[in-house]
Structure formats: C-alpha cells, structure tokens
Amino acid sequence: MTRKPCILLGAPVQEGSGRLGCDMGPSAFRAAGLAAALEELGYPALDRGNIAPAPMHTISHPNAAIRNLAAIVAWTEAIADAAYRASAEGMPIVLGGDHSLAAGTLSGLRRRAAEDGREFFVLWLDAHPDLHTLETTRSGNLHGVPIAYATGQPGFAGLFPPLAAPVNPQNICMMGIRSVDSAERAALATGIVVHDMRAIDEQGVAPLLDRFLQRVAAANGILHVSLDVDFLDPGIAPGVGTTVPGGATFREAHLVMEMLHDSQLVASLDLVELNPFLDERGRTALLIVDLVASLMGRRVMDRPTRSY
C-alpha cells in the first residue's frame, strides 16, 4: 500500500517563549530519529529543512508587555505559507519551536481546508489554552495567543497576517488543560470543548476523545493535532520551559495517539515547546518520537480501541 508522505518542516521559533532553547527543538527531533521511525512504519519522510521567517517590519502595540511582536508576525506568515503548501503534498509535521508557531499552522491549514470545502477540526493537547489576545496577555509571551488569532478574536487585524478563514471555536477540542488565566477562562465560552485533567481523571481519556473523533468523522472533517510537550506530566517529559504538574501519563498519551491512528482522521501535526537545553539526555525528544510512531500506527498488538 502506498502511504501519504510525511512532510517534515522545522520551525525554530523561540521568540514567543519566555526563555531560550526552543529553537533547538527541530534538530532534537531529527536526532531522536523521527524520520527513521516514520520510514520504518512505511511512510516516506520528506524533510524540507527549516522554515525561515518572512521579512520583519516595524510593528508596535499599546500593550507594553508584548515582546517580539514583529518576529512572531514574520514567523506566522512564513509558517502559514509552508504548512499550506506542504498540505498539498502530504501530511505536514511541523517541528517546533514554541507554540506561537500554531498561529501559522492553523491559519495555513484552515485555508487549505476551506479551499477543499472541508470542515477543519483541531485537537489541542496542551496544559494551556493559549487564548490570550494582544490586549490581555500580561507576560507578553506570544506563544499564548495562537488560538485567539486563529479563531478570529479581536485585536490581531492589521498586525498579523489576515486570515483566509477563521477556525470555528466549536471545532476545537482541548485536552490536558490545567493552567488557565482569567481572561482565557472568559474566552473559552466561545464554544471550545475543554477536557481538563480533572475530566480526564474522572472519565478517562478514551471516552472524551472518542466523542470528538466521532464528530470529526461525521463531518468528513480534516483534523489537525497540536501536541505541546507540557501536555505530558513533567515527570516523564522534563524538556519544556512551561512545566505544569499533573499532566498526561505515559499510557494516557499513547492511548490518545493509538486512538488517533485508529480514527484515520489526522491530516497534520505540530510538535511544540521542546527545549533540549532543559531535557535529560534526549529523554523528552525520544518520548515524543515514540508518541508520533503510535499516532502513525506502531503498536504491540493489533487491537483497535473500542468506541464509547
């Protein structure tokens, strides 16, 4: 069987984070054997190298806390274009870099889905909802704004690249959430489905994810998965600058990936917030590569997860 190629795109952006090191993420994923793992499973892995940001222009904003706005806008433009083009060739896998890169992947891939006449869905695996606007961010770290931008929230027009089509908030499912600011809490009322760690503890990850996947399948939708390292518990994934205790366990994370593979719905993937400077001998990078392998079909036994 001929498999769709995986298009590896490095996005060494770190300007959206509060600390240095995420720019080494793409190299760490490559060194951890991502391409080889994909090839072993029968997927051609086409590494297109690292994206370069678009030319920067002077941009200002009244919120004095914001840092590196011009750089993030330049990255967003370049990543959106690269993800859009790669989606015509195969399955884009964007290697971050901090989570600000999702402003680019979400907008570029949403554009592709709109042109194809398909509903676009997002599974956001993260400790944080990243729903701040340029007005509400207090830290000024723009890895906290990609969902707000991609869903067309106010305040980005005239600064960030215009959206070909906003992402419908009701088509977003967030799992693993456990750190939410007050401004983000209000923004979540737009219809985003949120399964925080308490919901996962009480109900289990499988029935929660299954309900969302059934919605995607019923709509014949295109599913993008954005995996932040801090979705995982820092005890198993220390290589991230935004550690939040109480994240997904090793088995919960693998079950998510196995269910995604069973669904055959995933069309694109972000791997973000890996900071090799904070990792322990490549431990986090290797775990993420292992999770990607589960997403792409690696399993011990041929045992699809039952529907709920």
C-alpha positions as a LaTeX table, in Angstrom:
\begin{tabular}{lrrr}
\hline
Residue & $x$ (\AA) & $y$ (\AA) & $z$ (\AA) \\
\hline
Met1 & 0.00 & 0.00 & 0.00 \\
Thr2 & 1.34 & 3.45 & $-0.94$ \\
Arg3 & 1.29 & 5.75 & 2.06 \\
Lys4 & 0.94 & 9.50 & 2.00 \\
Pro5 & 4.33 & 11.14 & 2.61 \\
Cys6 & 5.07 & 12.97 & 5.84 \\
Ile7 & 6.48 & 16.44 & 5.16 \\
Leu8 & 8.84 & 17.47 & 7.98 \\
Leu9 & 9.09 & 21.23 & 8.45 \\
Gly10 & 11.39 & 22.67 & 11.09 \\
Ala11 & 10.12 & 25.85 & 12.73 \\
Pro12 & 12.92 & 27.01 & 15.05 \\
Val13 & 10.95 & 29.85 & 16.56 \\
Gln14 & 11.66 & 30.77 & 20.18 \\
Glu15 & 10.65 & 34.44 & 20.22 \\
Gly16 & 7.17 & 33.54 & 21.50 \\
Ser17 & 8.54 & 31.91 & 24.63 \\
Gly18 & 9.93 & 33.43 & 27.78 \\
Arg19 & 13.25 & 31.59 & 27.59 \\
Leu20 & 15.84 & 30.47 & 25.08 \\
Gly21 & 16.24 & 26.93 & 23.75 \\
Cys22 & 13.14 & 26.06 & 21.71 \\
Asp23 & 14.99 & 26.94 & 18.52 \\
Met24 & 16.95 & 23.69 & 19.02 \\
Gly25 & 13.76 & 21.63 & 19.01 \\
Pro26 & 13.74 & 20.70 & 15.30 \\
Ser27 & 17.32 & 19.41 & 15.50 \\
Ala28 & 16.48 & 17.38 & 18.59 \\
Phe29 & 13.50 & 15.71 & 16.92 \\
Arg30 & 15.66 & 14.85 & 13.94 \\
Ala31 & 18.44 & 13.49 & 16.17 \\
Ala32 & 15.88 & 11.42 & 18.08 \\
Gly33 & 15.10 & 9.52 & 14.87 \\
Leu34 & 11.72 & 10.92 & 13.80 \\
Ala35 & 12.29 & 10.36 & 10.08 \\
Ala36 & 13.57 & 6.82 & 10.63 \\
Ala37 & 10.56 & 5.97 & 12.81 \\
Leu38 & 8.19 & 7.15 & 10.09 \\
Glu39 & 10.07 & 5.27 & 7.36 \\
Glu40 & 10.00 & 2.09 & 9.45 \\
Leu41 & 6.21 & 2.33 & 9.50 \\
Gly42 & 6.09 & 2.71 & 5.72 \\
Tyr43 & 5.67 & 6.48 & 5.44 \\
Pro44 & 8.05 & 8.38 & 3.17 \\
Ala45 & 9.60 & 11.10 & 5.35 \\
Leu46 & 10.44 & 14.15 & 3.26 \\
Asp47 & 12.46 & 16.59 & 5.35 \\
Arg48 & 12.16 & 20.06 & 3.83 \\
Gly49 & 14.57 & 21.59 & 6.31 \\
Asn50 & 13.81 & 24.61 & 8.46 \\
Ile51 & 11.40 & 27.39 & 7.58 \\
Ala52 & 12.87 & 30.88 & 7.56 \\
Pro53 & 10.76 & 33.79 & 8.83 \\
Ala54 & 9.37 & 36.34 & 6.40 \\
Pro55 & 10.98 & 39.79 & 6.34 \\
Met56 & 10.27 & 41.73 & 9.53 \\
His57 & 8.60 & 45.12 & 9.62 \\
Thr58 & 8.35 & 47.61 & 12.45 \\
Ile59 & 5.17 & 46.92 & 14.41 \\
Ser60 & 4.01 & 48.48 & 17.66 \\
His61 & 1.18 & 47.78 & 20.08 \\
Pro62 & $-0.15$ & 49.69 & 23.10 \\
Asn63 & 0.42 & 46.69 & 25.38 \\
Ala64 & 3.97 & 47.38 & 26.52 \\
Ala65 & 4.35 & 43.84 & 27.90 \\
Ile66 & 4.37 & 42.29 & 24.41 \\
Arg67 & 7.75 & 41.06 & 23.26 \\
Asn68 & 9.00 & 40.20 & 19.77 \\
Leu69 & 5.75 & 41.08 & 18.01 \\
Ala70 & 7.42 & 41.77 & 14.66 \\
Ala71 & 9.32 & 38.47 & 14.80 \\
Ile72 & 6.21 & 36.42 & 15.61 \\
Val73 & 4.25 & 38.08 & 12.82 \\
Ala74 & 7.08 & 37.25 & 10.39 \\
Trp75 & 7.17 & 33.65 & 11.59 \\
Thr76 & 3.38 & 33.34 & 11.34 \\
Glu77 & 3.40 & 34.47 & 7.72 \\
Ala78 & 6.16 & 32.03 & 6.74 \\
Ile79 & 4.81 & 29.04 & 8.66 \\
Ala80 & 1.27 & 29.55 & 7.32 \\
Asp81 & 2.58 & 29.53 & 3.76 \\
Ala82 & 4.81 & 26.48 & 4.34 \\
Ala83 & 2.04 & 24.47 & 6.03 \\
Tyr84 & $-0.43$ & 25.37 & 3.31 \\
Arg85 & 1.92 & 24.27 & 0.54 \\
Ala86 & 3.01 & 21.09 & 2.34 \\
Ser87 & $-0.61$ & 20.03 & 2.90 \\
Ala88 & $-0.99$ & 19.64 & $-0.87$ \\
Glu89 & 1.94 & 17.24 & $-0.94$ \\
Gly90 & 1.35 & 15.06 & 2.09 \\
Met91 & 0.95 & 15.21 & 5.87 \\
Pro92 & 2.73 & 18.27 & 7.32 \\
Ile93 & 4.58 & 17.59 & 10.59 \\
Val94 & 5.85 & 20.88 & 11.97 \\
Leu95 & 8.77 & 20.58 & 14.36 \\
Gly96 & 8.91 & 23.40 & 16.88 \\
Gly97 & 9.84 & 25.71 & 18.24 \\
Asp98 & 7.42 & 27.30 & 20.71 \\
His99 & 3.65 & 27.16 & 20.40 \\
Ser100 & 3.40 & 30.54 & 18.71 \\
Leu101 & 4.08 & 28.56 & 15.51 \\
Ala102 & 0.49 & 27.28 & 15.67 \\
Ala103 & $-0.71$ & 30.73 & 14.60 \\
Gly104 & 0.88 & 29.84 & 11.28 \\
Thr105 & $-0.05$ & 26.17 & 11.03 \\
Leu106 & $-3.68$ & 26.72 & 11.99 \\
Ser107 & $-4.19$ & 29.61 & 9.59 \\
Gly108 & $-2.40$ & 27.92 & 6.70 \\
Leu109 & $-4.13$ & 24.58 & 7.12 \\
Arg110 & $-7.52$ & 26.19 & 7.67 \\
Arg111 & $-7.01$ & 27.94 & 4.33 \\
Arg112 & $-6.37$ & 24.58 & 2.65 \\
Ala113 & $-9.49$ & 23.03 & 4.22 \\
Ala114 & $-11.63$ & 25.99 & 3.12 \\
Glu115 & $-10.40$ & 25.67 & $-0.46$ \\
Asp116 & $-11.18$ & 21.95 & $-0.36$ \\
Gly117 & $-14.65$ & 22.57 & 1.05 \\
Arg118 & $-13.90$ & 20.56 & 4.21 \\
Glu119 & $-14.63$ & 21.24 & 7.88 \\
Phe120 & $-11.43$ & 21.88 & 9.82 \\
Phe121 & $-11.01$ & 20.49 & 13.35 \\
Val122 & $-8.24$ & 20.91 & 15.92 \\
Leu123 & $-7.18$ & 18.64 & 18.77 \\
Trp124 & $-5.14$ & 20.84 & 21.14 \\
Leu125 & $-3.04$ & 18.75 & 23.55 \\
Asp126 & $-1.64$ & 21.27 & 26.00 \\
Ala127 & $-1.58$ & 22.41 & 29.61 \\
His128 & $-2.65$ & 25.87 & 28.43 \\
Pro129 & $-5.44$ & 27.06 & 26.11 \\
Asp130 & $-3.24$ & 29.79 & 24.53 \\
Leu131 & $-6.28$ & 32.02 & 24.15 \\
His132 & $-4.83$ & 35.39 & 25.10 \\
Thr133 & $-5.24$ & 38.31 & 22.75 \\
Leu134 & $-2.63$ & 41.03 & 22.30 \\
Glu135 & $-4.64$ & 43.11 & 24.76 \\
Thr136 & $-5.00$ & 40.51 & 27.52 \\
Thr137 & $-1.52$ & 38.99 & 27.66 \\
Arg138 & 0.36 & 40.05 & 30.77 \\
Ser139 & 3.51 & 38.05 & 30.25 \\
Gly140 & 3.89 & 39.38 & 26.71 \\
Asn141 & 4.95 & 35.90 & 25.54 \\
Leu142 & 3.16 & 35.34 & 22.26 \\
His143 & 3.13 & 31.56 & 22.47 \\
Gly144 & $-0.02$ & 32.28 & 24.48 \\
Val145 & $-2.05$ & 33.78 & 21.59 \\
Pro146 & $-2.29$ & 31.34 & 18.63 \\
Ile147 & $-5.80$ & 30.04 & 19.32 \\
Ala148 & $-7.15$ & 33.55 & 19.78 \\
Tyr149 & $-5.60$ & 34.65 & 16.49 \\
Ala150 & $-6.67$ & 31.58 & 14.51 \\
Thr151 & $-10.28$ & 31.82 & 15.72 \\
Gly152 & $-10.51$ & 35.45 & 14.62 \\
Gln153 & $-10.61$ & 37.13 & 18.02 \\
Pro154 & $-10.39$ & 40.95 & 18.02 \\
Gly155 & $-7.12$ & 42.86 & 18.08 \\
Phe156 & $-4.98$ & 41.00 & 15.53 \\
Ala157 & $-6.25$ & 42.68 & 12.34 \\
Gly158 & $-3.73$ & 44.99 & 10.75 \\
Leu159 & $-0.86$ & 43.40 & 12.69 \\
Phe160 & $-0.92$ & 39.65 & 12.00 \\
Pro161 & $-1.48$ & 38.24 & 8.50 \\
Pro162 & $-5.17$ & 38.33 & 7.51 \\
Leu163 & $-6.98$ & 35.01 & 7.90 \\
Ala164 & $-8.30$ & 33.33 & 4.77 \\
Ala165 & $-10.90$ & 31.79 & 7.10 \\
Pro166 & $-11.02$ & 31.64 & 10.92 \\
Val167 & $-11.12$ & 28.34 & 12.75 \\
Asn168 & $-14.57$ & 27.63 & 14.20 \\
Pro169 & $-14.11$ & 27.53 & 18.01 \\
Gln170 & $-16.71$ & 24.77 & 18.24 \\
Asn171 & $-14.40$ & 22.58 & 16.12 \\
Ile172 & $-11.60$ & 22.76 & 18.68 \\
Cys173 & $-11.13$ & 20.17 & 21.42 \\
Met174 & $-8.58$ & 20.89 & 24.15 \\
Met175 & $-7.28$ & 18.07 & 26.34 \\
Gly176 & $-4.92$ & 18.15 & 29.30 \\
Ile177 & $-5.71$ & 21.76 & 30.25 \\
Arg178 & $-4.64$ & 22.66 & 33.79 \\
Ser179 & $-3.36$ & 26.25 & 33.70 \\
Val180 & $-5.87$ & 28.92 & 32.64 \\
Asp181 & $-5.77$ & 32.67 & 33.20 \\
Ser182 & $-8.94$ & 34.61 & 33.97 \\
Ala183 & $-9.03$ & 36.28 & 30.54 \\
Glu184 & $-8.66$ & 32.90 & 28.86 \\
Arg185 & $-11.42$ & 31.43 & 31.01 \\
Ala186 & $-13.85$ & 34.01 & 29.63 \\
Ala187 & $-12.69$ & 33.35 & 26.07 \\
Leu188 & $-13.36$ & 29.62 & 26.43 \\
Ala189 & $-17.07$ & 30.43 & 26.49 \\
Thr190 & $-16.91$ & 30.77 & 22.68 \\
Gly191 & $-17.73$ & 27.07 & 22.38 \\
Ile192 & $-14.35$ & 25.36 & 22.54 \\
Val193 & $-14.61$ & 21.86 & 24.01 \\
Val194 & $-12.29$ & 21.67 & 27.03 \\
His195 & $-11.35$ & 18.48 & 28.85 \\
Asp196 & $-9.12$ & 19.47 & 31.74 \\
Met197 & $-7.12$ & 16.98 & 33.76 \\
Arg198 & $-9.95$ & 16.59 & 36.28 \\
Ala199 & $-12.28$ & 15.45 & 33.50 \\
Ile200 & $-9.61$ & 13.01 & 32.32 \\
Asp201 & $-9.14$ & 11.73 & 35.88 \\
Glu202 & $-12.88$ & 11.28 & 36.38 \\
Gln203 & $-13.94$ & 9.92 & 32.99 \\
Gly204 & $-10.78$ & 8.63 & 31.34 \\
Val205 & $-9.18$ & 9.92 & 28.18 \\
Ala206 & $-10.77$ & 7.38 & 25.81 \\
Pro207 & $-14.48$ & 8.31 & 26.00 \\
Leu208 & $-13.70$ & 12.03 & 25.93 \\
Leu209 & $-11.54$ & 11.75 & 22.82 \\
Asp210 & $-13.87$ & 9.28 & 21.14 \\
Arg211 & $-16.79$ & 11.72 & 21.26 \\
Phe212 & $-14.72$ & 14.37 & 19.50 \\
Leu213 & $-13.41$ & 11.97 & 16.87 \\
Gln214 & $-16.94$ & 10.84 & 16.09 \\
Arg215 & $-17.86$ & 14.48 & 15.42 \\
Val216 & $-14.91$ & 14.89 & 13.06 \\
Ala217 & $-15.79$ & 11.70 & 11.21 \\
Ala218 & $-19.47$ & 12.62 & 10.91 \\
Ala219 & $-18.50$ & 15.94 & 9.30 \\
Asn220 & $-15.96$ & 14.30 & 6.97 \\
Gly221 & $-13.57$ & 16.75 & 8.58 \\
Ile222 & $-9.85$ & 17.38 & 8.40 \\
Leu223 & $-8.14$ & 17.01 & 11.78 \\
His224 & $-5.03$ & 18.87 & 12.88 \\
Val225 & $-3.27$ & 17.80 & 16.09 \\
Ser226 & $-1.15$ & 20.27 & 18.02 \\
Leu227 & 0.95 & 18.48 & 20.66 \\
Asp228 & 2.67 & 20.62 & 23.27 \\
Val229 & 5.29 & 18.86 & 25.40 \\
Asp230 & 3.63 & 20.28 & 28.52 \\
Phe231 & 0.53 & 18.19 & 27.78 \\
Leu232 & 2.64 & 15.46 & 29.38 \\
Asp233 & 3.50 & 15.24 & 33.04 \\
Pro234 & 6.93 & 16.82 & 33.61 \\
Gly235 & 7.99 & 13.64 & 35.38 \\
Ile236 & 8.14 & 11.89 & 32.01 \\
Ala237 & 8.81 & 14.93 & 29.79 \\
Pro238 & 11.10 & 17.43 & 31.53 \\
Gly239 & 12.36 & 19.15 & 28.38 \\
Val240 & 9.94 & 22.07 & 28.36 \\
Gly241 & 10.07 & 25.59 & 29.74 \\
Thr242 & 6.42 & 25.68 & 30.89 \\
Thr243 & 6.18 & 22.68 & 33.20 \\
Val244 & 2.83 & 22.21 & 34.95 \\
Pro245 & 2.48 & 19.27 & 37.36 \\
Gly246 & $-0.25$ & 16.71 & 36.87 \\
Gly247 & $-0.13$ & 16.18 & 33.12 \\
Ala248 & $-0.92$ & 13.17 & 30.98 \\
Thr249 & 0.80 & 9.92 & 31.88 \\
Phe250 & 2.85 & 7.79 & 29.51 \\
Arg251 & $-0.07$ & 5.43 & 28.91 \\
Glu252 & $-2.69$ & 8.17 & 28.58 \\
Ala253 & $-0.58$ & 9.88 & 25.93 \\
His254 & $-0.01$ & 6.67 & 23.99 \\
Leu255 & $-3.70$ & 5.82 & 24.15 \\
Val256 & $-4.55$ & 9.21 & 22.64 \\
Met257 & $-2.12$ & 8.53 & 19.80 \\
Glu258 & $-3.37$ & 4.99 & 19.25 \\
Met259 & $-6.97$ & 6.22 & 19.07 \\
Leu260 & $-5.97$ & 8.92 & 16.61 \\
His261 & $-4.35$ & 6.29 & 14.41 \\
Asp262 & $-7.45$ & 4.09 & 14.60 \\
Ser263 & $-9.59$ & 7.04 & 13.50 \\
Gln264 & $-7.52$ & 7.66 & 10.32 \\
Leu265 & $-8.56$ & 11.32 & 10.57 \\
Val266 & $-5.29$ & 13.11 & 11.30 \\
Ala267 & $-4.03$ & 15.17 & 8.37 \\
Ser268 & $-1.34$ & 17.31 & 10.05 \\
Leu269 & 0.65 & 17.60 & 13.28 \\
Asp270 & 2.52 & 20.16 & 15.38 \\
Leu271 & 5.23 & 19.10 & 17.84 \\
Val272 & 5.99 & 22.11 & 20.01 \\
Glu273 & 7.73 & 23.56 & 23.06 \\
Leu274 & 10.54 & 21.01 & 23.23 \\
Asn275 & 13.51 & 22.75 & 24.84 \\
Pro276 & 16.52 & 20.43 & 24.53 \\
Phe277 & 18.52 & 22.68 & 26.86 \\
Leu278 & 16.15 & 21.58 & 29.66 \\
Asp279 & 15.92 & 17.93 & 28.62 \\
Glu280 & 17.70 & 14.94 & 30.18 \\
Arg281 & 19.88 & 13.21 & 27.58 \\
Gly282 & 17.21 & 13.48 & 24.90 \\
Arg283 & 14.57 & 11.80 & 27.04 \\
Thr284 & 11.68 & 14.10 & 26.05 \\
Ala285 & 12.55 & 14.15 & 22.36 \\
Leu286 & 12.67 & 10.35 & 22.28 \\
Leu287 & 9.30 & 10.12 & 24.02 \\
Ile288 & 7.68 & 12.49 & 21.53 \\
Val289 & 9.09 & 10.47 & 18.62 \\
Asp290 & 7.67 & 7.34 & 20.26 \\
Leu291 & 4.26 & 9.02 & 20.53 \\
Val292 & 4.36 & 10.04 & 16.88 \\
Ala293 & 5.11 & 6.42 & 16.00 \\
Ser294 & 1.97 & 5.38 & 17.90 \\
Leu295 & $-0.02$ & 8.01 & 16.02 \\
Met296 & 1.25 & 6.61 & 12.74 \\
Gly297 & 0.44 & 3.01 & 13.58 \\
Arg298 & 3.10 & 1.40 & 15.74 \\
Arg299 & 1.51 & $-0.96$ & 18.27 \\
Val300 & 2.38 & $-4.09$ & 20.20 \\
Met301 & $-0.83$ & $-5.94$ & 19.34 \\
Asp302 & $-3.37$ & $-5.32$ & 16.55 \\
Arg303 & $-6.09$ & $-4.25$ & 18.96 \\
Pro304 & $-8.15$ & $-1.17$ & 17.92 \\
Thr305 & $-9.62$ & 0.86 & 20.77 \\
Arg306 & $-13.35$ & 0.26 & 21.15 \\
Ser307 & $-15.81$ & 3.09 & 20.62 \\
Tyr308 & $-17.76$ & 4.50 & 23.57 \\
\hline
\end{tabular}
